[in-house]
């Protein structure tokens, strides 16, 4: 601890214990604790205590005070814990019996302040920090703290309850870890006292028959097996196994979710993952006993495991498939479509859930679909991934939901009635349908998929969120269809699909609901991105009104739609699918060019999203060499940056810098190091080219923009600008252009900061204004020498380091923290004085 | 309680309820689908329509060719359109005491009933219902009267002839009762019989029942009705909506505790969600106008049009339609748009608050102000001078058989650039379009029906039933019992629509199952009246001496005279008999009753069977057997060949002519009962 802090500390402690003083900002206390933690880890905590007696006094004082602020009491408990974590400090504090008066039953437990959850939380955190050595554990056992922790497991404050559980795990883990050399049996006498107490408590809770207690015990075990993978946990499990096993026999099944969590936590532990483990037997029993909604997560967890018995995996997979099998059965699928499960399905439980109410039906189906969707990427690992039946099942669900299905069975009829218009299930099913595009599907089923997707895209009843999912699924299927087709163009089936799709897209782009217009535009963008080059797609698109409609949406009243329209038009234009060319200078055209239209959005749109979209489109155009942009890149970049430099949104300015960087790289070439085998031109030619390029960049006022960005008050902008300048510096240094011609330059080499730069920029501006008008008009405001001087002078590397740090790094020192605390109290006093 | 169904149309109902000596007509809707069988009435001479070929029988007989014309395979009657009236023969309509109107669409048959059946009662309706109903009637009369037709076809109605006609004419019901449209004079006379009411206003009918209108959320001033006596409550739900559109929201809570719920006027398009349909409407409108086409929207002059204009108000800027003119053509267009703005108290909360700003509640005022929406009484006059294309036209009649819409169909039908968008659900769009075939213009069907769908109905029924717990008065006032709610509805709601036979979700699902009715059917409602409220005069009440027979329950015998007048019942003290001079002074009034001594004491309590058997055995009856029955127990005394039937409210001793034994047993039974 530095001297200055030591000097300030007594005053701070005095403020803390003074009931008249009030630390308004309790984050200060948190920061103070963090600091003490660092201090005690870095140096001897005992020394800190001894050198700063005010700390011990603080603890004593708070213990004695009857009417102490609960924040301060909580702080003190945690502070004591931090110091007591070190054995010598623990002993030091024990001598004064501070710890006893803080953590034993005679402490805050008996005071009214205990009612405040922050005090209980402080107590438990204090105990938690303390448990780093045997003495502390012994102390806790002796003073009855363990029983307090047990009772806090059921605390009304969830934070306290969960910390109490974790603390038990920590204590148990610590106690057993320190005894790991001693061989262990299930016999009680082998276990250390403290561990015996905790394990006994867990056993008792498991036997209690009450849900909260069972849940608490199971949560402790779950956390323990999740965190601690030592061999003693297996012995512990041998003790727990009968109790947990008997829970599975109970009717009704209690704390089912916690049981699932326990099994999964154990299954992930290397201690239990061997194939002979009895965990698998219990898991199988659990799968049989749990209700379908409860067993789903367990089944999914089992299937996600690396190693587990194949029979269990099969069982788990069947559990996941059951609801969908029920759906297929209810639909009485015509013969020829194979079922999901080989064994004849006779699960009335699932049917009952599906038919009992809309919410339980939707709940089970959505959960199942989500689980299967999660498993799909691993489908190659599952031996019998039933791709085709799953596809039929999900299509059946979608037909049920849209009222298209005509089920022959009474179950199907009722299921259909429940599912019609159920958006939740529609969304999940469409998601899963999209996922199933990855996999081999027979063509007649693909036809079905296309039909059902068109139904959802067309239906006026599809809600905006359902429609968005339908668009996403359609995109996935379209792309997968094109993957399977061997020719370079789209297969006839896809062509046909597109013919039906574009009129729908047209209508959706005119929807009065902005979300629908937005998702339609996103879909158009994605499709164009992937298929912009395919003749079939181009033909279908250009023969529709879609491009014109998308262009009209650039003037949509909703900013999100405008942004999406900008992106879509940018994409269409890149692919040459836009009706009017973007020509940068075509002011006399009858119709405004797309470039000017986007530029207008960039300069006038009141919302940030469309402007960000525009600058991104421009950057993309420049990057990929859009033909119309390539004709006159300089003019394009100059115009865009002119607008961007005035933008109030920092994201737009950062993206503007990205555009500048793309242009610089295109002009000056990549980083030198990136291509070591490139053919080098002679250095003379290169430096001539470089000078010319610099001249041009100055002429474009590119550096004006980059330099002012370096002084930008928004950090990301300044960082980006700094990165660009560093690139430029490296580039120029490589060619020796930075060596400087005069002595004046070398003086200030790499030492200047942004303040200097700001002054310099102002000087240039003044100089420009003094110049004859024709020169100013030319925009030739800087010379390459000016730029080189800046690059030489400013400490860019240092600046990058500063900018990389968070904005409060200067205010973060402990000294400033202590000063702040005192200052706030001081201000408080002044205010009080004012009152008189 | 009986219900007479006079109309077969579920959304244009006309029912008569006989309840507690009153005869109440619930709505009088006019089924206008009959007009679809007629040729349209063009405003301007239409060569196409007048040159249609006459229809000839298969054998070449052409005696009907003046009356029937053929167009694209369909046969139409070339005559003034006629309407199918509610049944007038099922019940003598002059006996109807009152007519309750639920909304302006359900009163279009009113002049036929009030002017031609000897009706002398009163009609009750809210003010907007009457005003807008008048507009609808005025428009209808105007549409038909302004195109006088010389010819009136009647030959085809002959039963023998009708059999020979092709469908749908062949299957049209009761064509002989079809009538021409009424006159303005009849309309005025009918409307003069209406008495205006406000929501939640209680109207006494002859002291027997009370009727109350409640907001139904469907249209301006639309109502459901509560018809209740002291102990019975009948709810009449007709054309209700739970969606947030312009009218005041539906009052559901007041429907609770009903015994009978008559449910009519559900959505006619249960599979179409109004929001989705509005989306379709807007998109199709925009796409058509973008391509230079005109949009025609056949509609009524009030109702959904207000919501559509509101949607378009928000939509036209986003769709770039700001420069497209919107026309609303109807003889009552101006009044309708103005009326909507002045009925603030009948509007939803949002619109009501606007009035205080003050702003017009509907944004169509702004559309009119900015000249985006223009309204005209007809296509003649100003409209023809100011008409610009492409444009959007709202005009009537949705049947496409009369009104200005006929002209636009003829004008725009030939171009595929134009679109007709059907938003009113009352007519099948294919039937409506039949006399215009072949048609090049695009047809879009987006029916917007905001009335309850089946999901909403099942929620509503659950809600109405949920707190149907009422004290079971007969036995124990602490006990509550669920009284079943009897739902009565048109038969169409108890089976899925014929085109979607598998959609079992499109029926009313309730317990006990709904009772259904069809046209010209009389339904005896299963609901029995059990109680009548009787007032007791204070002096008589004062004389009663209740006796507590068990905690909380006291009984007293009453002897009194029952006076009944104007459906009110009063118990009065009986007149004092002429006192014989020798009689002694009586202390108590009840003693005045001459035959009171003949009254047997009243018994109360129940017989504990086990104890009773023990008592029997104590008294020397052996071989006692007890059998449980559905209503109670039978105690068998086998030796004595005697049966004692113990039921909830009666006990019978059946023995063979052994009066002594019967009396002995009776006394044993009486030991367990209290007397007073």
PDB file of N, CA and C in Angstrom, chain A residues 400-453:
ATOM      1  N   UNK A 400     -50.875 -28.285 -39.680  1.00  0.00           N
ATOM      2  CA  UNK A 400     -51.860 -28.182 -38.580  1.00  0.00           C
ATOM      3  C   UNK A 400     -52.039 -26.711 -38.188  1.00  0.00           C
ATOM      4  N   UNK A 401     -50.914 -26.041 -38.039  1.00  0.00           N
ATOM      5  CA  UNK A 401     -50.957 -24.652 -37.568  1.00  0.00           C
ATOM      6  C   UNK A 401     -51.666 -23.738 -38.553  1.00  0.00           C
ATOM      7  N   UNK A 402     -51.628 -24.084 -39.834  1.00  0.00           N
ATOM      8  CA  UNK A 402     -52.239 -23.187 -40.808  1.00  0.00           C
ATOM      9  C   UNK A 402     -53.653 -23.615 -41.166  1.00  0.00           C
ATOM     10  N   UNK A 403     -54.106 -24.723 -40.583  1.00  0.00           N
ATOM     11  CA  UNK A 403     -55.463 -25.182 -40.867  1.00  0.00           C
ATOM     12  C   UNK A 403     -55.585 -25.880 -42.201  1.00  0.00           C
ATOM     13  N   UNK A 404     -54.436 -26.254 -42.792  1.00  0.00           N
ATOM     14  CA  UNK A 404     -54.477 -26.900 -44.101  1.00  0.00           C
ATOM     15  C   UNK A 404     -54.742 -28.396 -44.002  1.00  0.00           C
ATOM     16  N   UNK A 405     -54.337 -28.966 -42.853  1.00  0.00           N
ATOM     17  CA  UNK A 405     -54.366 -30.419 -42.744  1.00  0.00           C
ATOM     18  C   UNK A 405     -55.795 -30.930 -42.614  1.00  0.00           C
ATOM     19  N   UNK A 406     -56.032 -32.110 -43.145  1.00  0.00           N
ATOM     20  CA  UNK A 406     -57.323 -32.755 -42.941  1.00  0.00           C
ATOM     21  C   UNK A 406     -57.065 -34.108 -42.294  1.00  0.00           C
ATOM     22  N   UNK A 407     -56.779 -34.080 -40.987  1.00  0.00           N
ATOM     23  CA  UNK A 407     -56.432 -35.334 -40.326  1.00  0.00           C
ATOM     24  C   UNK A 407     -57.631 -36.281 -40.250  1.00  0.00           C
ATOM     25  N   UNK A 408     -57.312 -37.564 -40.364  1.00  0.00           N
ATOM     26  CA  UNK A 408     -58.398 -38.541 -40.371  1.00  0.00           C
ATOM     27  C   UNK A 408     -58.769 -38.975 -38.957  1.00  0.00           C
ATOM     28  N   UNK A 409     -57.826 -38.834 -38.016  1.00  0.00           N
ATOM     29  CA  UNK A 409     -58.107 -39.333 -36.665  1.00  0.00           C
ATOM     30  C   UNK A 409     -58.718 -38.243 -35.796  1.00  0.00           C
ATOM     31  N   UNK A 410     -59.351 -38.666 -34.727  1.00  0.00           N
ATOM     32  CA  UNK A 410     -59.984 -37.671 -33.850  1.00  0.00           C
ATOM     33  C   UNK A 410     -58.912 -36.898 -33.084  1.00  0.00           C
ATOM     34  N   UNK A 411     -57.810 -37.614 -32.749  1.00  0.00           N
ATOM     35  CA  UNK A 411     -56.704 -36.924 -32.072  1.00  0.00           C
ATOM     36  C   UNK A 411     -56.171 -35.821 -32.980  1.00  0.00           C
ATOM     37  N   UNK A 412     -56.005 -36.173 -34.242  1.00  0.00           N
ATOM     38  CA  UNK A 412     -55.515 -35.204 -35.219  1.00  0.00           C
ATOM     39  C   UNK A 412     -56.448 -34.015 -35.312  1.00  0.00           C
ATOM     40  N   UNK A 413     -57.724 -34.282 -35.327  1.00  0.00           N
ATOM     41  CA  UNK A 413     -58.714 -33.208 -35.412  1.00  0.00           C
ATOM     42  C   UNK A 413     -58.567 -32.241 -34.255  1.00  0.00           C
ATOM     43  N   UNK A 414     -58.437 -32.822 -33.066  1.00  0.00           N
ATOM     44  CA  UNK A 414     -58.342 -31.968 -31.889  1.00  0.00           C
ATOM     45  C   UNK A 414     -57.016 -31.209 -31.861  1.00  0.00           C
ATOM     46  N   UNK A 415     -55.960 -31.917 -32.250  1.00  0.00           N
ATOM     47  CA  UNK A 415     -54.645 -31.291 -32.277  1.00  0.00           C
ATOM     48  C   UNK A 415     -54.652 -30.119 -33.259  1.00  0.00           C
ATOM     49  N   UNK A 416     -55.282 -30.359 -34.381  1.00  0.00           N
ATOM     50  CA  UNK A 416     -55.390 -29.338 -35.416  1.00  0.00           C
ATOM     51  C   UNK A 416     -56.116 -28.116 -34.846  1.00  0.00           C
ATOM     52  N   UNK A 417     -57.203 -28.375 -34.146  1.00  0.00           N
ATOM     53  CA  UNK A 417     -57.971 -27.283 -33.550  1.00  0.00           C
ATOM     54  C   UNK A 417     -57.148 -26.482 -32.557  1.00  0.00           C
ATOM     55  N   UNK A 418     -56.277 -27.181 -31.822  1.00  0.00           N
ATOM     56  CA  UNK A 418     -55.456 -26.494 -30.819  1.00  0.00           C
ATOM     57  C   UNK A 418     -54.357 -25.675 -31.491  1.00  0.00           C
ATOM     58  N   UNK A 419     -53.804 -26.243 -32.561  1.00  0.00           N
ATOM     59  CA  UNK A 419     -52.608 -25.610 -33.134  1.00  0.00           C
ATOM     60  C   UNK A 419     -52.898 -24.500 -34.144  1.00  0.00           C
ATOM     61  N   UNK A 420     -54.105 -24.469 -34.674  1.00  0.00           N
ATOM     62  CA  UNK A 420     -54.385 -23.476 -35.721  1.00  0.00           C
ATOM     63  C   UNK A 420     -54.084 -22.073 -35.212  1.00  0.00           C
ATOM     64  N   UNK A 421     -53.258 -21.380 -35.975  1.00  0.00           N
ATOM     65  CA  UNK A 421     -52.957 -19.994 -35.646  1.00  0.00           C
ATOM     66  C   UNK A 421     -52.053 -19.830 -34.437  1.00  0.00           C
ATOM     67  N   UNK A 422     -51.353 -20.904 -34.027  1.00  0.00           N
ATOM     68  CA  UNK A 422     -50.474 -20.791 -32.857  1.00  0.00           C
ATOM     69  C   UNK A 422     -49.103 -20.283 -33.321  1.00  0.00           C
ATOM     70  N   UNK A 423     -48.844 -18.998 -33.100  1.00  0.00           N
ATOM     71  CA  UNK A 423     -47.635 -18.370 -33.630  1.00  0.00           C
ATOM     72  C   UNK A 423     -46.361 -18.985 -33.051  1.00  0.00           C
ATOM     73  N   UNK A 424     -46.413 -19.333 -31.757  1.00  0.00           N
ATOM     74  CA  UNK A 424     -45.198 -19.856 -31.109  1.00  0.00           C
ATOM     75  C   UNK A 424     -44.715 -21.101 -31.817  1.00  0.00           C
ATOM     76  N   UNK A 425     -45.668 -22.022 -32.048  1.00  0.00           N
ATOM     77  CA  UNK A 425     -45.292 -23.280 -32.697  1.00  0.00           C
ATOM     78  C   UNK A 425     -44.883 -23.015 -34.150  1.00  0.00           C
ATOM     79  N   UNK A 426     -45.604 -22.109 -34.794  1.00  0.00           N
ATOM     80  CA  UNK A 426     -45.250 -21.793 -36.181  1.00  0.00           C
ATOM     81  C   UNK A 426     -43.798 -21.323 -36.270  1.00  0.00           C
ATOM     82  N   UNK A 427     -43.428 -20.457 -35.346  1.00  0.00           N
ATOM     83  CA  UNK A 427     -42.066 -19.920 -35.386  1.00  0.00           C
ATOM     84  C   UNK A 427     -41.032 -21.020 -35.158  1.00  0.00           C
ATOM     85  N   UNK A 428     -41.259 -21.841 -34.127  1.00  0.00           N
ATOM     86  CA  UNK A 428     -40.292 -22.904 -33.844  1.00  0.00           C
ATOM     87  C   UNK A 428     -40.211 -23.877 -35.012  1.00  0.00           C
ATOM     88  N   UNK A 429     -41.383 -24.212 -35.569  1.00  0.00           N
ATOM     89  CA  UNK A 429     -41.399 -25.197 -36.648  1.00  0.00           C
ATOM     90  C   UNK A 429     -40.686 -24.649 -37.873  1.00  0.00           C
ATOM     91  N   UNK A 430     -40.890 -23.362 -38.160  1.00  0.00           N
ATOM     92  CA  UNK A 430     -40.217 -22.789 -39.334  1.00  0.00           C
ATOM     93  C   UNK A 430     -38.713 -22.745 -39.119  1.00  0.00           C
ATOM     94  N   UNK A 431     -38.302 -22.455 -37.895  1.00  0.00           N
ATOM     95  CA  UNK A 431     -36.874 -22.474 -37.571  1.00  0.00           C
ATOM     96  C   UNK A 431     -36.280 -23.854 -37.847  1.00  0.00           C
ATOM     97  N   UNK A 432     -36.986 -24.864 -37.338  1.00  0.00           N
ATOM     98  CA  UNK A 432     -36.482 -26.229 -37.491  1.00  0.00           C
ATOM     99  C   UNK A 432     -36.531 -26.640 -38.965  1.00  0.00           C
ATOM    100  N   UNK A 433     -37.576 -26.222 -39.648  1.00  0.00           N
ATOM    101  CA  UNK A 433     -37.677 -26.550 -41.073  1.00  0.00           C
ATOM    102  C   UNK A 433     -36.464 -25.983 -41.811  1.00  0.00           C
ATOM    103  N   UNK A 434     -36.094 -24.749 -41.457  1.00  0.00           N
ATOM    104  CA  UNK A 434     -34.923 -24.136 -42.075  1.00  0.00           C
ATOM    105  C   UNK A 434     -33.676 -24.959 -41.799  1.00  0.00           C
ATOM    106  N   UNK A 435     -33.533 -25.414 -40.561  1.00  0.00           N
ATOM    107  CA  UNK A 435     -32.363 -26.219 -40.190  1.00  0.00           C
ATOM    108  C   UNK A 435     -32.329 -27.513 -40.994  1.00  0.00           C
ATOM    109  N   UNK A 436     -33.502 -28.073 -41.244  1.00  0.00           N
ATOM    110  CA  UNK A 436     -33.558 -29.352 -41.957  1.00  0.00           C
ATOM    111  C   UNK A 436     -33.208 -29.221 -43.442  1.00  0.00           C
ATOM    112  N   UNK A 437     -32.980 -27.976 -43.887  1.00  0.00           N
ATOM    113  CA  UNK A 437     -32.563 -27.844 -45.287  1.00  0.00           C
ATOM    114  C   UNK A 437     -31.186 -28.486 -45.470  1.00  0.00           C
ATOM    115  N   UNK A 438     -30.451 -28.615 -44.361  1.00  0.00           N
ATOM    116  CA  UNK A 438     -29.149 -29.289 -44.409  1.00  0.00           C
ATOM    117  C   UNK A 438     -29.373 -30.787 -44.304  1.00  0.00           C
ATOM    118  N   UNK A 439     -29.444 -31.443 -45.382  1.00  0.00           N
ATOM    119  CA  UNK A 439     -29.642 -32.885 -45.312  1.00  0.00           C
ATOM    120  C   UNK A 439     -30.309 -33.357 -46.595  1.00  0.00           C
ATOM    121  N   UNK A 440     -30.166 -34.647 -46.853  1.00  0.00           N
ATOM    122  CA  UNK A 440     -30.701 -35.158 -48.115  1.00  0.00           C
ATOM    123  C   UNK A 440     -32.221 -35.343 -48.021  1.00  0.00           C
ATOM    124  N   UNK A 441     -32.963 -34.618 -48.830  1.00  0.00           N
ATOM    125  CA  UNK A 441     -34.417 -34.748 -48.808  1.00  0.00           C
ATOM    126  C   UNK A 441     -34.911 -35.231 -50.164  1.00  0.00           C
ATOM    127  N   UNK A 442     -35.815 -36.205 -50.170  1.00  0.00           N
ATOM    128  CA  UNK A 442     -36.364 -36.671 -51.427  1.00  0.00           C
ATOM    129  C   UNK A 442     -37.172 -35.572 -52.112  1.00  0.00           C
ATOM    130  N   UNK A 443     -37.196 -35.616 -53.438  1.00  0.00           N
ATOM    131  CA  UNK A 443     -37.756 -34.478 -54.173  1.00  0.00           C
ATOM    132  C   UNK A 443     -39.235 -34.265 -53.892  1.00  0.00           C
ATOM    133  N   UNK A 444     -39.986 -35.352 -53.613  1.00  0.00           N
ATOM    134  CA  UNK A 444     -41.422 -35.105 -53.382  1.00  0.00           C
ATOM    135  C   UNK A 444     -41.634 -34.346 -52.071  1.00  0.00           C
ATOM    136  N   UNK A 445     -40.715 -34.605 -51.115  1.00  0.00           N
ATOM    137  CA  UNK A 445     -40.824 -33.845 -49.869  1.00  0.00           C
ATOM    138  C   UNK A 445     -40.421 -32.394 -50.085  1.00  0.00           C
ATOM    139  N   UNK A 446     -39.415 -32.194 -50.918  1.00  0.00           N
ATOM    140  CA  UNK A 446     -38.992 -30.819 -51.202  1.00  0.00           C
ATOM    141  C   UNK A 446     -40.161 -30.042 -51.790  1.00  0.00           C
ATOM    142  N   UNK A 447     -40.901 -30.717 -52.660  1.00  0.00           N
ATOM    143  CA  UNK A 447     -42.077 -30.066 -53.248  1.00  0.00           C
ATOM    144  C   UNK A 447     -43.038 -29.633 -52.124  1.00  0.00           C
ATOM    145  N   UNK A 448     -43.203 -30.538 -51.162  1.00  0.00           N
ATOM    146  CA  UNK A 448     -44.074 -30.227 -50.022  1.00  0.00           C
ATOM    147  C   UNK A 448     -43.564 -29.035 -49.231  1.00  0.00           C
ATOM    148  N   UNK A 449     -42.235 -29.014 -49.016  1.00  0.00           N
ATOM    149  CA  UNK A 449     -41.633 -27.909 -48.270  1.00  0.00           C
ATOM    150  C   UNK A 449     -41.901 -26.593 -48.978  1.00  0.00           C
ATOM    151  N   UNK A 450     -41.669 -26.604 -50.280  1.00  0.00           N
ATOM    152  CA  UNK A 450     -41.882 -25.383 -51.060  1.00  0.00           C
ATOM    153  C   UNK A 450     -43.332 -24.931 -50.936  1.00  0.00           C
ATOM    154  N   UNK A 451     -44.245 -25.893 -51.024  1.00  0.00           N
ATOM    155  CA  UNK A 451     -45.665 -25.554 -50.933  1.00  0.00           C
ATOM    156  C   UNK A 451     -45.991 -24.903 -49.593  1.00  0.00           C
ATOM    157  N   UNK A 452     -45.511 -25.535 -48.532  1.00  0.00           N
ATOM    158  CA  UNK A 452     -45.865 -25.036 -47.203  1.00  0.00           C
ATOM    159  C   UNK A 452     -45.224 -23.672 -46.951  1.00  0.00           C
ATOM    160  N   UNK A 453     -43.989 -23.508 -47.450  1.00  0.00           N
ATOM    161  CA  UNK A 453     -43.343 -22.200 -47.281  1.00  0.00           C
ATOM    162  C   UNK A 453     -44.126 -21.122 -48.013  1.00  0.00           C
TER     163      UNK A 453
END
